[in-house]
CSV table of C-alpha atoms and ligand atoms in Angstrom, one decimal:
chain,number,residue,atom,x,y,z
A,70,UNK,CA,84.6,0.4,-135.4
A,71,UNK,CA,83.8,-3.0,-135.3
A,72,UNK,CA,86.2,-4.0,-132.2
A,73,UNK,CA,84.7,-0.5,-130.7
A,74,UNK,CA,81.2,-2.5,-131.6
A,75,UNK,CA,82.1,-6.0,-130.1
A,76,UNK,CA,83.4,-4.7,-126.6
A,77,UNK,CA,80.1,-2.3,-126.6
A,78,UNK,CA,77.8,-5.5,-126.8
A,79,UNK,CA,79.7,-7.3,-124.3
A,80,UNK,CA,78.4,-4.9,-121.9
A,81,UNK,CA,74.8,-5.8,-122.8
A,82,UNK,CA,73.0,-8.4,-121.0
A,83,UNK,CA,69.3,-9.6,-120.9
A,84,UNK,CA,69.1,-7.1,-117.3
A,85,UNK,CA,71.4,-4.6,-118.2
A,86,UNK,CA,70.5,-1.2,-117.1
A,87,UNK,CA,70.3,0.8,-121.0
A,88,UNK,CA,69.0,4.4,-121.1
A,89,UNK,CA,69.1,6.5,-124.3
A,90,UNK,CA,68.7,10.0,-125.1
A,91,UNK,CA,68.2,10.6,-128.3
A,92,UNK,CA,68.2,14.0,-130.6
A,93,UNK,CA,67.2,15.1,-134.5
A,94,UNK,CA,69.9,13.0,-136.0
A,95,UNK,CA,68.0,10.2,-135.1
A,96,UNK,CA,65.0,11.3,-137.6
A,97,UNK,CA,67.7,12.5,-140.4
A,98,UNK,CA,67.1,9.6,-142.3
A,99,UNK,CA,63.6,9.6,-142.4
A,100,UNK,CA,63.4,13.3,-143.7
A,101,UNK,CA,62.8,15.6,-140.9
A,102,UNK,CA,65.3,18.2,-141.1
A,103,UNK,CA,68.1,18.7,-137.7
A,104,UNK,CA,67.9,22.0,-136.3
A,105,UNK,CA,71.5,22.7,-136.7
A,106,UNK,CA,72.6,20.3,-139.3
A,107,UNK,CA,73.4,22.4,-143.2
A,108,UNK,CA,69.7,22.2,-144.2
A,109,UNK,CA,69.1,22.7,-140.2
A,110,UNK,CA,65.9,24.5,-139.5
A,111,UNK,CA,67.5,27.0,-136.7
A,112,UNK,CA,69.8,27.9,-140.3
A,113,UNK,CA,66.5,28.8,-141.7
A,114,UNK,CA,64.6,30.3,-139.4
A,115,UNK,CA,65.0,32.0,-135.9
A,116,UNK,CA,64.2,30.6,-132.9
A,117,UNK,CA,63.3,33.8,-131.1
A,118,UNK,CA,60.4,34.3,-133.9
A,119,UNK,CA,59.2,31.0,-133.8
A,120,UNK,CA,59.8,29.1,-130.5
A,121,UNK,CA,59.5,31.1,-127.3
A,122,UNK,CA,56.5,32.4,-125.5
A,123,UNK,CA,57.3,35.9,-126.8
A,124,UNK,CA,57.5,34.8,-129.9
A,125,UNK,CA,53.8,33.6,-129.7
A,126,UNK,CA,52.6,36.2,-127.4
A,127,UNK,CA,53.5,38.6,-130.5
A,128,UNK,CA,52.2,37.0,-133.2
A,129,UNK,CA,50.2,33.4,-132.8
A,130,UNK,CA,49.2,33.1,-136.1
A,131,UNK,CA,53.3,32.9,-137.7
A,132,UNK,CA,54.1,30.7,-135.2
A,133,UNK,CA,50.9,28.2,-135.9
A,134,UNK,CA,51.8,28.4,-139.5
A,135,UNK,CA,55.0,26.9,-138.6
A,136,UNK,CA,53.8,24.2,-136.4
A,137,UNK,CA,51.3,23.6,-138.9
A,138,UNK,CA,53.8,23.4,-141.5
A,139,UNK,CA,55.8,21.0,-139.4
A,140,UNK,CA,53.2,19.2,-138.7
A,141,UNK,CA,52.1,18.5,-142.3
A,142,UNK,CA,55.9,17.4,-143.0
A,143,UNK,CA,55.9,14.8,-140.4
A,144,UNK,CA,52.8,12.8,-141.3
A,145,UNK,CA,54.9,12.1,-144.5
A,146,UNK,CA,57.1,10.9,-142.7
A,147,UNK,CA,58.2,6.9,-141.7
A,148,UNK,CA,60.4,5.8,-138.7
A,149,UNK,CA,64.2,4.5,-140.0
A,150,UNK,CA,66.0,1.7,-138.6
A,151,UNK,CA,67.4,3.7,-135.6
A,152,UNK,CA,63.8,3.7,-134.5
A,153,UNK,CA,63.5,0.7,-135.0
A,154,UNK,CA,66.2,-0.7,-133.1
A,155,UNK,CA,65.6,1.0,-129.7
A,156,UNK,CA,61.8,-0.5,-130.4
A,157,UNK,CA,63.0,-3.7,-130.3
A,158,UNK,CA,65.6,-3.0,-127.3
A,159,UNK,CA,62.7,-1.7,-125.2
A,160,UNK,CA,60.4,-4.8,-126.0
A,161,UNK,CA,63.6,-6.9,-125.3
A,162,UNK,CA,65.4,-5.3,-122.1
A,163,UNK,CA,62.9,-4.7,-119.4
A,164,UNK,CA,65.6,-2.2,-117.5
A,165,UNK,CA,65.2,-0.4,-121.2
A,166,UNK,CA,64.7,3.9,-120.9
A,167,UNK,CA,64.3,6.1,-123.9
A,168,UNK,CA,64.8,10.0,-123.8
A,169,UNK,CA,64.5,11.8,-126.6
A,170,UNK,CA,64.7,15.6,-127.3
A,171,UNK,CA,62.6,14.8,-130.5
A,172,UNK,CA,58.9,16.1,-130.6
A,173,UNK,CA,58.5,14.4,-134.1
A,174,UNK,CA,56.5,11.5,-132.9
A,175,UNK,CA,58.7,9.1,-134.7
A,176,UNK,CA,60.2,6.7,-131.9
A,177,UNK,CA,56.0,6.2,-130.9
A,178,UNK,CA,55.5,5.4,-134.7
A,179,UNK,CA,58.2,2.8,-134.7
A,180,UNK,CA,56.2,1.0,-131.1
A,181,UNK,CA,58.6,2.2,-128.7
A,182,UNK,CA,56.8,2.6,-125.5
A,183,UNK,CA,57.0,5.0,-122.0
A,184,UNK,CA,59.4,7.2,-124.1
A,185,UNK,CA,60.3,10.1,-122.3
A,186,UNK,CA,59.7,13.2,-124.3
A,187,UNK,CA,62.3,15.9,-123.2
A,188,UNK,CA,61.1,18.7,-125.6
A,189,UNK,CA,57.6,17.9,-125.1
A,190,UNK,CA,55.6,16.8,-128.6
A,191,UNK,CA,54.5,18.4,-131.7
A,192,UNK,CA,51.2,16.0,-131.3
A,193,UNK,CA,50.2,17.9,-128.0
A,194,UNK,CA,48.1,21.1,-127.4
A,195,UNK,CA,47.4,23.2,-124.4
A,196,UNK,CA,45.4,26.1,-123.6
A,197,UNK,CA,47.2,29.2,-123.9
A,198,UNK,CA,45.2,30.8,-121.0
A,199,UNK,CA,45.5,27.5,-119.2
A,200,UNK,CA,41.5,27.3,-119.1
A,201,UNK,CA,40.0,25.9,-116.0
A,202,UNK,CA,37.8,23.5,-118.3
A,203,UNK,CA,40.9,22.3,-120.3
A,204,UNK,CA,42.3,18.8,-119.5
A,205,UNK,CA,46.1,20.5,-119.4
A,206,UNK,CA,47.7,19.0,-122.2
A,207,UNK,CA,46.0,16.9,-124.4
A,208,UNK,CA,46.5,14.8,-127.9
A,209,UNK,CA,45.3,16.4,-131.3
A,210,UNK,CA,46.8,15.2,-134.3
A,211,UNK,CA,44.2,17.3,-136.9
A,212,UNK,CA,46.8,17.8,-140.3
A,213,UNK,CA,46.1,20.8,-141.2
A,214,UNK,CA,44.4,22.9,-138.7
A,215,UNK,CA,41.0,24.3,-140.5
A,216,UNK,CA,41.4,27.6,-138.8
A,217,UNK,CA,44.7,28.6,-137.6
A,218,UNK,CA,45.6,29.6,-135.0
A,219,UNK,CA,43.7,27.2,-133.5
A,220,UNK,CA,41.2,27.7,-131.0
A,221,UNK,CA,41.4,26.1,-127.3
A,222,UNK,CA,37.7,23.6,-127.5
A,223,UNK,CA,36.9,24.6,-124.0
A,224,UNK,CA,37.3,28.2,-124.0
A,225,UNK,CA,37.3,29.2,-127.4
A,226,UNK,CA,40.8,31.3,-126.4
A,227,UNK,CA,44.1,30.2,-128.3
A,228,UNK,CA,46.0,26.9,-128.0
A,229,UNK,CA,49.6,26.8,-128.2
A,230,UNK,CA,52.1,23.4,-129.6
A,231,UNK,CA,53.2,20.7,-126.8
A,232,UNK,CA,56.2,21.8,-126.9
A,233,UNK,CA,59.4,23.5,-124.8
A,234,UNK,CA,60.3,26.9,-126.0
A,235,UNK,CA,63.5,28.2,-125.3
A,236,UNK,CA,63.2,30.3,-122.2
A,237,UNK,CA,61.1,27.5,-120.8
A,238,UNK,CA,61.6,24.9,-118.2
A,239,UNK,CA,61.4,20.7,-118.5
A,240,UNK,CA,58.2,19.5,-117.0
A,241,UNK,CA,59.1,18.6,-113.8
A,242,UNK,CA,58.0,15.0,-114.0
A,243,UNK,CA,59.8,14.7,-117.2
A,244,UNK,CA,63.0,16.1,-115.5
A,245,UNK,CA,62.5,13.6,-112.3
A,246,UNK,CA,61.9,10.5,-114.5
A,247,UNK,CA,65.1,11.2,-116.9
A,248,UNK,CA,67.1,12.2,-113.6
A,249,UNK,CA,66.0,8.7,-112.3
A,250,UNK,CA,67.2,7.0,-115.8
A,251,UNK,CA,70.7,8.0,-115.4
A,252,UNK,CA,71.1,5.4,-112.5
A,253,UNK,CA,72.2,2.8,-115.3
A,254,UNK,CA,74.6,0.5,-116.5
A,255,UNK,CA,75.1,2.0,-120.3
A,256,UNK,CA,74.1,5.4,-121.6
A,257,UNK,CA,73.4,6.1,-125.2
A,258,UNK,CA,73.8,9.6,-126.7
A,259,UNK,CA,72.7,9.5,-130.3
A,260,UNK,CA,72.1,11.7,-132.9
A,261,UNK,CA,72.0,15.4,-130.7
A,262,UNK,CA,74.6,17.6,-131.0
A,263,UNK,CA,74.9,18.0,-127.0
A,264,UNK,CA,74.6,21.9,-127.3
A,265,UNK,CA,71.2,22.4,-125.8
A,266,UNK,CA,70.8,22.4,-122.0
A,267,UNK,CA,69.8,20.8,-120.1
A,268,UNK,CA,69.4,18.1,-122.5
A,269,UNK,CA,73.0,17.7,-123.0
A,270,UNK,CA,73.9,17.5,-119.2
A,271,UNK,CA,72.2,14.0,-119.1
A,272,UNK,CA,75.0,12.1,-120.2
A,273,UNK,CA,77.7,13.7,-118.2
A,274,UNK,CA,75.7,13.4,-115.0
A,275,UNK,CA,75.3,9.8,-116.0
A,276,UNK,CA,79.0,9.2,-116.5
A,277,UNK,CA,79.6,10.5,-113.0
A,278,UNK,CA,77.1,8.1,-111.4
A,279,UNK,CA,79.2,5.2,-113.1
A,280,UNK,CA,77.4,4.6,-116.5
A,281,UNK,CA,79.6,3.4,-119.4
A,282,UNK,CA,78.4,5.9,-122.0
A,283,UNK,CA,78.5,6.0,-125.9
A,284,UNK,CA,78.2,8.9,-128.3
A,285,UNK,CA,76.7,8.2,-131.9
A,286,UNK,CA,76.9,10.6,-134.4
A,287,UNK,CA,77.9,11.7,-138.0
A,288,UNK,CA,80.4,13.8,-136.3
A,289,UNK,CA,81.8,15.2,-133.3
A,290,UNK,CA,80.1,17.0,-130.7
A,291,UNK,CA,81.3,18.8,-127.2
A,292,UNK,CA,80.4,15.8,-125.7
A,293,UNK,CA,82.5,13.1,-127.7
A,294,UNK,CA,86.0,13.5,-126.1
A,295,UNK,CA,84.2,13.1,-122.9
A,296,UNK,CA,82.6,10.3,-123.1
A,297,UNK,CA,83.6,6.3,-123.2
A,298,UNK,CA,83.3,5.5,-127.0
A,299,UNK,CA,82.5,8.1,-129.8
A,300,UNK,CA,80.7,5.9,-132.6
A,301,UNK,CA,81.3,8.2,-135.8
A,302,UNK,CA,78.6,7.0,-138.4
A,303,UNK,CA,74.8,7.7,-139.2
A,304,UNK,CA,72.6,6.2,-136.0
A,305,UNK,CA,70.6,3.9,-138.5
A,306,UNK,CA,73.6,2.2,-139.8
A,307,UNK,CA,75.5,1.6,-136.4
A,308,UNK,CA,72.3,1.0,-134.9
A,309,UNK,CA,72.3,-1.6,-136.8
A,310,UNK,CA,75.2,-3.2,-136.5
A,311,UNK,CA,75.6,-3.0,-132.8
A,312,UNK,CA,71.7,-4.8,-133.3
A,313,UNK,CA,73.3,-7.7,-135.7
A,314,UNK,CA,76.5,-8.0,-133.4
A,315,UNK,CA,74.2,-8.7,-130.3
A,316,UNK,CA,71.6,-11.1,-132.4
A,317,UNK,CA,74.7,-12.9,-133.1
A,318,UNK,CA,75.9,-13.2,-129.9
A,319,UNK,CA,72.1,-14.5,-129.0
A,320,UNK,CA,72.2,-17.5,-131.1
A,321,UNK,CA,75.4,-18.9,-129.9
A,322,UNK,CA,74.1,-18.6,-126.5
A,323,UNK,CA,71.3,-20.2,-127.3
A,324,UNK,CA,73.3,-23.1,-129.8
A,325,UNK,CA,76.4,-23.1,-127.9
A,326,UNK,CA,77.9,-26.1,-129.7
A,327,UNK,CA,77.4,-25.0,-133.4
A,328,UNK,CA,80.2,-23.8,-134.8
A,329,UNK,CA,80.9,-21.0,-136.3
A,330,UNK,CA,81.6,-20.7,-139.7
B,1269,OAD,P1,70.7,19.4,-133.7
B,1269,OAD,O1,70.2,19.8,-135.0
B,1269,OAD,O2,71.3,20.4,-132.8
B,1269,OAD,O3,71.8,18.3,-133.8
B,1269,OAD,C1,71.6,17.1,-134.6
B,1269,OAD,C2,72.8,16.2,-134.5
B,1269,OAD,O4,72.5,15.1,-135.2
B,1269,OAD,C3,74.1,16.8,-135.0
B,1269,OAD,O5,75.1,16.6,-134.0
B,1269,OAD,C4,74.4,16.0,-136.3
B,1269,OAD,O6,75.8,15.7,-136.5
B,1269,OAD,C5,73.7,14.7,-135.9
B,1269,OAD,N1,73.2,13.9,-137.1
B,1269,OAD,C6,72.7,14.2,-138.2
B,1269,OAD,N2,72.3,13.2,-139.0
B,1269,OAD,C7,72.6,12.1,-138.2
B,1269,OAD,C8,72.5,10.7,-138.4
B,1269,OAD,N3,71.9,10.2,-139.5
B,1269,OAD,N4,72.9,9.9,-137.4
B,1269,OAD,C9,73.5,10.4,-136.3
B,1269,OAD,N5,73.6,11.6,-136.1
B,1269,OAD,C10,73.2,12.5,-137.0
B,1269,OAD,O7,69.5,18.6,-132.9
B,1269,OAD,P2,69.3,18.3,-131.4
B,1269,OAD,O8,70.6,18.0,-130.7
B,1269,OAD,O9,68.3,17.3,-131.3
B,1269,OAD,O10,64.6,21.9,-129.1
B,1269,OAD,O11,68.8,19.7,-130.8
B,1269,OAD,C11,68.4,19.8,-129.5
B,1269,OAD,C12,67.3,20.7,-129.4
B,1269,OAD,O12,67.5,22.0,-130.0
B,1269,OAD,C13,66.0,20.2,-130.1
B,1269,OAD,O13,65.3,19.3,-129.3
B,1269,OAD,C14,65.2,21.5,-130.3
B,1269,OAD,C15,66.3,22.4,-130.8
B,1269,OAD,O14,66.1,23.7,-130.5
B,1269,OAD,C16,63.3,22.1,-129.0
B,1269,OAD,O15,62.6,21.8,-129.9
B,1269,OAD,C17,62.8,22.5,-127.7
């Protein structure tokens, strides 16, 4: 891996052109379970009672109890080192554009910045009814809800999660700024298993436009025979080492005559 890891870096400069989509994978290590990993939620639970307008239209109160659930998990919850990481790349690479599919909050915890939430965010409400009097979608980070389900502030009707269901479309703007993001120089595909449209379109459509891309996960997905490099290994620990291999490469730049041990 580490050649794999070497010629990777070598394709990263200060104004290099980086976007990153990210999935669940990325949050593993912290504790939030993957959706189709062994202890995967989907394995658990089905979407179609939990996660699509129907599902919510039907019964409010089982889906609330789910969100709330999830919602109590993720407080407890800490970023990991792949958060980390693609902090410190978007403090350090102004041409720097993170995607993630995650709603768990995590890459916000860890300071990332402008991410671009895909899947929308467990954090955000909106009125059901879509009240006139309702600012669209806003923050609310109560853990637990007093009363669930919870009520919309403004109308007293019923609120609903931040979130895309299946059935449901990107937010337009969302979709035009991660369209925009795939005019880049390297794209990053970590921890998603690349089975969830149109999510897992990004990277192909990026490839086409010229990107060198780069798969990281614990295993292989559709995507990985398609793509550039597949990195096999956990995104926290190869995060980390493409991080140390480019640190190093910093230092010499900056001390070009020391030499190397
Ligand atoms: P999945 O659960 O489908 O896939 C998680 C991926 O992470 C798998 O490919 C794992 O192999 C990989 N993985 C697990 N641990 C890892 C680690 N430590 N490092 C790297 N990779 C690791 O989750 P997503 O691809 O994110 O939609 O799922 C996409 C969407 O499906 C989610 O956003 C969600 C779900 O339905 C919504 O909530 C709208």
């Amino acid at each position: 891996m580490n050649t794999y890891i070497e010629r990777l870096v070598s394709k990263i400069r200060p104004e290099t052109r980086i976007t990153v989509l990210t999935g669940a994978g990325v949050s593993a290590a912290s504790g939030v379970p993957t959706f189709r990993g062994p202890d995967g939620l989907w394995r658990k639970y089905r979407p179609e009672s939990l996660a699509t307008p129907e599902a919510f239209q039907r019964d409010p109160k089982l889906v609330w109890e789910w969100y709330d659930w999830r919602r109590q998990t993720l407080v407890t919850k800490r970023p990991n080192r792949a958060h980390e990481v693609l902090a410190a790349w978007g403090e350090r690479y102004p041409n720097f554009i993170l995607i993630t599919q995650n709603v768990d909050g995590l890459h916000e915890r860890a300071g990332s910045q402008n991410v671009i939430r895909f899947h929308g965010s467990i954090w955000e409400v909106l009125c059901w009814n879509n009240c006139p009097l309702s600012p669209g979608r806003w923050w609310d980070e109560t853990v637990p809800f007093p009363e669930i389900p919870p009520k919309c502030p403004h109308c007293n009707g019923l609120i609903r999660p931040g979130v895309v269901w299946f059935g449901e479309g990107i937010d337009p703007e969302v979709m035009r700024l991660s369209i925009e993001a795939l005019d880049c120089d390297v794209f990053f595909t970590i921890g998603t298993s690349s089975l969830v449209y149109p999510a897992a379109s990004l990277v192909h459509e990026a490839k086409r436009r010229g990107a060198f891309t780069v798969e990281i996960n614990i295993e292989a997905t559709p995507a990985s025979g398609l793509l550039d490099f597949a990195l096999q290994g956990p995104a926290e620990e190869v995060l980390e080492r493409v991080e140390r291999v480019i640190l190093m490469g910093r230092r010499k730049d900056q001390n070009p005559h020391t030499p190397s041990p």
